[in-house]
Amino acid sequence: MAISHSFASLYLSLALFCMTHVLASPILPRQAGLPSLTPSQISAFRPFTFYASAAYCRPAQLSSWTCGKNCQANPSFQPIAAGGDGNDIQFWMPLLTDADFILDELDTRLFPGLPEGIKVHNGFGEAHAETAADVLAAVRKAISQSGLRQVTVVGHSLALLNGVFLPLNLNIPNVQVRTVTYGMPRVGNKAFATYVDQNVRIDRVTNQDDFVPILPGRFLGFRHSQGEKHIQADLSWLACPGGDNTDKRCSVGDVKNIFRGSLDDHSGQ
């Protein structure tokens, strides 16, 4: 199933999953053996893939869960809310200027008590701040109505706006959060990546020669968190330890620069 071509989109999904502990994310060179995911482990990501793709539907379609095959793939899902005003804020995500590559501090009102030195892409941080209150309210409502204590945040590409930030500012006791992203770019500096590793259970799925995960560049001070699952040309999946793993079987080592990347691989074709 292909994910839509639109570069900037997000989807929020609630599901029942458990949380595990993650560690810091050094940059690792090529390793002799990388863990392979089993067919059953790969299959477990399939529902999330459809959720991520459904995010490209209009909010009205999401609210009624009538977005075609992407909704039909998870027929028992019950939407709580869908956002966006159809103008500056699309699908609960403001339009971004992706050329802004400035590392800046997060809004302390949304992220109180963050350690010093943590910085993120200023465009990502500002866009998240514009919709954070509405998204958090919807998540709290869903948790209250469902009684569930586990949240899975799912998204494609710029899903980082909630996929990474939401678990850090949800602040609801006894609620476990898992994040599954597809084709996610780098979000912040090394300090931010380390903080995410220590506080968020994240699976970063990267597809073959998709160039978006190598952006913004490391030379600008950006780093990835852990959790990469890289899809190979033969459609097998490998778990890549660390953050920016330079093994050629992982995203950073596989796609040396954007000219060697593929937009089709980013869209999931």
CSV table of C-alpha atoms in Angstrom, one decimal:
chain,number,residue,atom,x,y,z
A,1,MET,CA,0.0,0.0,0.0
A,2,ALA,CA,1.4,3.4,-1.0
A,3,ILE,CA,1.6,6.4,1.3
A,4,SER,CA,0.5,9.7,-0.3
A,5,HIS,CA,3.0,12.0,-2.0
A,6,SER,CA,2.2,15.0,0.2
A,7,PHE,CA,5.3,15.8,2.2
A,8,ALA,CA,3.7,17.4,5.2
A,9,SER,CA,1.0,15.4,7.0
A,10,LEU,CA,0.3,13.8,10.3
A,11,TYR,CA,-2.0,11.3,11.8
A,12,LEU,CA,-2.8,10.5,15.4
A,13,SER,CA,-4.0,7.0,16.3
A,14,LEU,CA,-4.8,5.4,19.7
A,15,ALA,CA,-4.2,1.7,20.1
A,16,LEU,CA,-3.2,-0.8,22.7
A,17,PHE,CA,0.5,-1.4,23.0
A,18,CYS,CA,3.2,-1.7,25.7
A,19,MET,CA,6.2,0.5,26.4
A,20,THR,CA,9.8,-0.5,26.6
A,21,HIS,CA,13.0,1.3,27.7
A,22,VAL,CA,15.4,2.9,25.2
A,23,LEU,CA,18.9,4.2,25.5
A,24,ALA,CA,21.1,7.0,24.1
A,25,SER,CA,21.9,7.2,20.4
A,26,PRO,CA,25.5,7.3,19.2
A,27,ILE,CA,26.5,7.4,15.6
A,28,LEU,CA,27.5,3.8,14.7
A,29,PRO,CA,29.7,2.6,11.8
A,30,ARG,CA,29.0,-0.5,9.6
A,31,GLN,CA,28.5,-3.6,11.7
A,32,ALA,CA,28.9,-7.2,10.6
A,33,GLY,CA,25.4,-8.3,11.5
A,34,LEU,CA,22.2,-6.3,11.9
A,35,PRO,CA,19.1,-7.9,13.5
A,36,SER,CA,16.4,-8.9,11.0
A,37,LEU,CA,12.8,-8.5,11.7
A,38,THR,CA,10.7,-11.7,11.4
A,39,PRO,CA,7.7,-11.8,9.1
A,40,SER,CA,5.4,-11.6,12.1
A,41,GLN,CA,7.2,-8.5,13.4
A,42,ILE,CA,7.0,-6.8,10.0
A,43,SER,CA,3.3,-7.7,9.7
A,44,ALA,CA,2.7,-6.0,13.1
A,45,PHE,CA,3.5,-2.7,11.4
A,46,ARG,CA,0.9,-3.1,8.7
A,47,PRO,CA,-2.1,-1.5,10.6
A,48,PHE,CA,0.1,1.5,11.4
A,49,THR,CA,1.0,2.0,7.8
A,50,PHE,CA,-2.7,2.3,6.9
A,51,TYR,CA,-3.2,4.7,9.8
A,52,ALA,CA,-0.3,6.9,8.5
A,53,SER,CA,-1.7,6.9,5.0
A,54,ALA,CA,-5.2,7.7,6.2
A,55,ALA,CA,-3.9,11.0,7.5
A,56,TYR,CA,-3.9,12.4,4.0
A,57,CYS,CA,-7.7,12.3,3.9
A,58,ARG,CA,-9.8,15.3,4.7
A,59,PRO,CA,-10.8,15.7,8.4
A,60,ALA,CA,-14.5,15.1,7.6
A,61,GLN,CA,-13.5,11.7,6.1
A,62,LEU,CA,-11.4,10.8,9.1
A,63,SER,CA,-14.2,11.8,11.6
A,64,SER,CA,-16.6,9.5,9.8
A,65,TRP,CA,-13.9,6.9,9.1
A,66,THR,CA,-14.8,6.8,5.4
A,67,CYS,CA,-11.4,7.3,3.7
A,68,GLY,CA,-11.5,4.2,1.5
A,69,LYS,CA,-9.1,1.3,1.8
A,70,ASN,CA,-6.9,3.0,4.4
A,71,CYS,CA,-9.9,3.2,6.8
A,72,GLN,CA,-11.3,-0.2,5.8
A,73,ALA,CA,-7.9,-1.8,6.7
A,74,ASN,CA,-8.7,-0.9,10.4
A,75,PRO,CA,-12.5,-1.1,10.5
A,76,SER,CA,-12.9,-1.2,14.2
A,77,PHE,CA,-11.1,2.1,14.8
A,78,GLN,CA,-13.3,4.7,16.3
A,79,PRO,CA,-12.2,8.3,15.7
A,80,ILE,CA,-12.5,10.9,18.5
A,81,ALA,CA,-11.5,14.0,16.6
A,82,ALA,CA,-9.8,15.2,13.4
A,83,GLY,CA,-8.3,18.7,13.1
A,84,GLY,CA,-7.4,21.4,10.6
A,85,ASP,CA,-9.1,24.6,9.4
A,86,GLY,CA,-8.6,23.9,5.7
A,87,ASN,CA,-6.3,27.0,5.3
A,88,ASP,CA,-3.2,27.7,7.3
A,89,ILE,CA,-3.6,24.6,9.5
A,90,GLN,CA,-4.0,21.5,7.4
A,91,PHE,CA,-4.9,18.2,9.2
A,92,TRP,CA,-3.9,19.6,12.6
A,93,MET,CA,-0.6,20.7,11.2
A,94,PRO,CA,0.3,24.2,10.1
A,95,LEU,CA,2.0,24.7,6.7
A,96,LEU,CA,5.7,24.7,7.2
A,97,THR,CA,8.7,26.5,5.7
A,98,ASP,CA,11.0,23.6,5.4
A,99,ALA,CA,13.9,25.9,4.4
A,100,ASP,CA,14.2,27.1,8.1
A,101,PHE,CA,17.1,25.0,9.4
A,102,ILE,CA,17.7,27.0,12.6
A,103,LEU,CA,18.1,25.0,15.9
A,104,ASP,CA,16.1,26.7,18.6
A,105,GLU,CA,14.7,26.0,22.1
A,106,LEU,CA,11.3,24.5,22.6
A,107,ASP,CA,8.4,26.4,24.1
A,108,THR,CA,8.9,26.0,27.9
A,109,ARG,CA,5.1,26.3,28.5
A,110,LEU,CA,4.7,23.1,26.5
A,111,PHE,CA,7.8,21.4,27.7
A,112,PRO,CA,8.5,22.5,31.3
A,113,GLY,CA,11.6,21.2,32.9
A,114,LEU,CA,13.6,20.2,29.8
A,115,PRO,CA,17.3,19.9,30.4
A,116,GLU,CA,19.5,22.7,29.1
A,117,GLY,CA,21.0,22.4,25.6
A,118,ILE,CA,18.0,20.8,23.9
A,119,LYS,CA,17.2,22.4,20.6
A,120,VAL,CA,14.9,21.5,17.6
A,121,HIS,CA,14.3,22.7,14.1
A,122,ASN,CA,12.6,26.0,14.7
A,123,GLY,CA,9.9,25.5,12.0
A,124,PHE,CA,9.0,22.1,13.5
A,125,GLY,CA,8.8,23.5,17.0
A,126,GLU,CA,6.7,26.6,16.0
A,127,ALA,CA,4.3,24.5,13.9
A,128,HIS,CA,3.8,22.0,16.8
A,129,ALA,CA,3.1,24.9,19.2
A,130,GLU,CA,0.2,26.1,17.0
A,131,THR,CA,-1.7,22.9,17.3
A,132,ALA,CA,-0.5,21.4,20.5
A,133,ALA,CA,-3.4,22.5,22.7
A,134,ASP,CA,-6.0,21.0,20.3
A,135,VAL,CA,-4.2,17.8,19.8
A,136,LEU,CA,-3.5,17.3,23.6
A,137,ALA,CA,-7.1,18.0,24.3
A,138,ALA,CA,-8.3,15.4,21.8
A,139,VAL,CA,-5.9,12.8,23.2
A,140,ARG,CA,-7.0,13.4,26.8
A,141,LYS,CA,-10.6,13.1,25.7
A,142,ALA,CA,-9.9,9.8,23.9
A,143,ILE,CA,-8.1,8.4,26.9
A,144,SER,CA,-11.0,9.5,29.2
A,145,GLN,CA,-13.7,8.1,27.0
A,146,SER,CA,-12.0,4.8,26.2
A,147,GLY,CA,-10.3,4.0,29.5
A,148,LEU,CA,-7.2,2.9,27.6
A,149,ARG,CA,-3.9,3.6,29.2
A,150,GLN,CA,-1.7,3.1,26.2
A,151,VAL,CA,-1.4,5.5,23.3
A,152,THR,CA,0.3,4.8,19.9
A,153,VAL,CA,1.1,7.9,17.8
A,154,VAL,CA,1.5,7.2,14.1
A,155,GLY,CA,2.5,9.3,11.2
A,156,HIS,CA,4.4,9.8,8.0
A,157,SER,CA,7.1,12.3,7.1
A,158,LEU,CA,6.5,15.3,9.4
A,159,ALA,CA,4.7,13.2,11.8
A,160,LEU,CA,7.4,14.2,14.2
A,161,LEU,CA,5.2,17.2,15.2
A,162,ASN,CA,3.2,14.8,17.4
A,163,GLY,CA,5.0,11.5,17.0
A,164,VAL,CA,8.0,12.9,18.9
A,165,PHE,CA,6.7,15.9,20.7
A,166,LEU,CA,3.4,14.5,22.0
A,167,PRO,CA,4.9,11.8,24.3
A,168,LEU,CA,7.1,14.5,25.9
A,169,ASN,CA,4.3,16.9,26.8
A,170,LEU,CA,1.3,14.6,27.3
A,171,ASN,CA,2.0,14.4,31.1
A,172,ILE,CA,-0.8,12.1,32.1
A,173,PRO,CA,0.2,9.7,34.9
A,174,ASN,CA,0.1,6.0,34.1
A,175,VAL,CA,-0.3,6.4,30.4
A,176,GLN,CA,2.2,4.7,28.2
A,177,VAL,CA,3.1,6.1,24.7
A,178,ARG,CA,4.6,4.5,21.7
A,179,THR,CA,5.5,6.3,18.5
A,180,VAL,CA,5.7,4.8,15.0
A,181,THR,CA,6.9,7.0,12.2
A,182,TYR,CA,7.5,6.5,8.5
A,183,GLY,CA,10.1,8.6,6.6
A,184,MET,CA,10.7,11.0,9.5
A,185,PRO,CA,13.4,13.7,9.1
A,186,ARG,CA,15.8,14.7,11.8
A,187,VAL,CA,14.1,16.9,14.5
A,188,GLY,CA,16.7,18.4,16.7
A,189,ASN,CA,20.3,18.3,18.0
A,190,LYS,CA,22.1,15.5,19.8
A,191,ALA,CA,20.8,16.6,23.2
A,192,PHE,CA,17.2,16.4,21.9
A,193,ALA,CA,17.8,13.0,20.3
A,194,THR,CA,19.3,11.7,23.6
A,195,TYR,CA,16.3,13.0,25.5
A,196,VAL,CA,13.9,11.3,23.1
A,197,ASP,CA,15.8,8.0,23.5
A,198,GLN,CA,15.5,8.3,27.3
A,199,ASN,CA,11.8,9.2,27.3
A,200,VAL,CA,10.0,7.8,24.2
A,201,ARG,CA,9.5,4.4,22.8
A,202,ILE,CA,9.9,5.0,19.1
A,203,ASP,CA,10.1,2.9,15.9
A,204,ARG,CA,11.4,5.0,12.9
A,205,VAL,CA,10.6,3.1,9.7
A,206,THR,CA,12.8,4.2,6.8
A,207,ASN,CA,12.2,2.9,3.3
A,208,GLN,CA,15.1,2.0,1.0
A,209,ASP,CA,16.4,5.2,-0.7
A,210,ASP,CA,14.1,7.7,0.9
A,211,PHE,CA,16.1,10.9,1.3
A,212,VAL,CA,13.9,12.7,3.8
A,213,PRO,CA,15.4,10.8,6.9
A,214,ILE,CA,18.8,12.3,6.1
A,215,LEU,CA,17.5,15.8,6.3
A,216,PRO,CA,18.3,18.3,7.8
A,217,GLY,CA,22.0,17.4,7.6
A,218,ARG,CA,24.2,16.4,10.4
A,219,PHE,CA,26.6,19.2,9.5
A,220,LEU,CA,23.9,21.6,10.7
A,221,GLY,CA,23.9,20.0,14.1
A,222,PHE,CA,20.8,17.7,13.7
A,223,ARG,CA,20.8,14.1,14.9
A,224,HIS,CA,18.3,11.2,14.9
A,225,SER,CA,17.0,9.3,17.9
A,226,GLN,CA,17.2,5.5,18.1
A,227,GLY,CA,14.7,3.0,16.8
A,228,GLU,CA,15.4,2.8,13.0
A,229,LYS,CA,13.9,-0.1,11.1
A,230,HIS,CA,15.3,0.1,7.5
A,231,ILE,CA,13.4,-1.6,4.7
A,232,GLN,CA,15.8,-3.1,2.2
A,233,ALA,CA,15.5,-3.4,-1.6
A,234,ASP,CA,14.3,-7.0,-1.2
A,235,LEU,CA,11.6,-5.7,1.3
A,236,SER,CA,13.3,-7.4,4.3
A,237,TRP,CA,13.6,-5.2,7.4
A,238,LEU,CA,16.7,-4.6,9.5
A,239,ALA,CA,16.9,-3.0,12.9
A,240,CYS,CA,19.7,-0.4,12.9
A,241,PRO,CA,21.2,0.3,16.3
A,242,GLY,CA,21.9,3.9,17.4
A,243,GLY,CA,20.7,7.0,15.8
A,244,ASP,CA,22.5,8.0,12.6
A,245,ASN,CA,23.9,4.5,11.8
A,246,THR,CA,26.2,4.8,8.9
A,247,ASP,CA,26.0,1.1,7.9
A,248,LYS,CA,25.1,1.0,4.2
A,249,ARG,CA,22.1,-1.2,5.2
A,250,CYS,CA,20.7,1.7,7.2
A,251,SER,CA,19.2,5.0,6.0
A,252,VAL,CA,22.2,7.3,6.6
A,253,GLY,CA,24.7,4.8,5.0
A,254,ASP,CA,22.3,3.8,2.2
A,255,VAL,CA,21.5,7.4,1.1
A,256,LYS,CA,24.7,9.4,1.0
A,257,ASN,CA,22.9,12.6,-0.2
A,258,ILE,CA,19.6,13.7,-1.6
A,259,PHE,CA,20.7,13.2,-5.2
A,260,ARG,CA,21.0,9.5,-4.6
A,261,GLY,CA,17.6,9.4,-2.9
A,262,SER,CA,14.1,8.6,-4.1
A,263,LEU,CA,10.9,10.5,-3.6
A,264,ASP,CA,8.9,7.4,-4.6
A,265,ASP,CA,10.6,5.5,-1.7
A,266,HIS,CA,9.5,8.4,0.6
A,267,SER,CA,5.9,8.1,-0.6
A,268,GLY,CA,6.0,4.3,-0.2
A,269,GLN,CA,5.5,3.4,-3.8
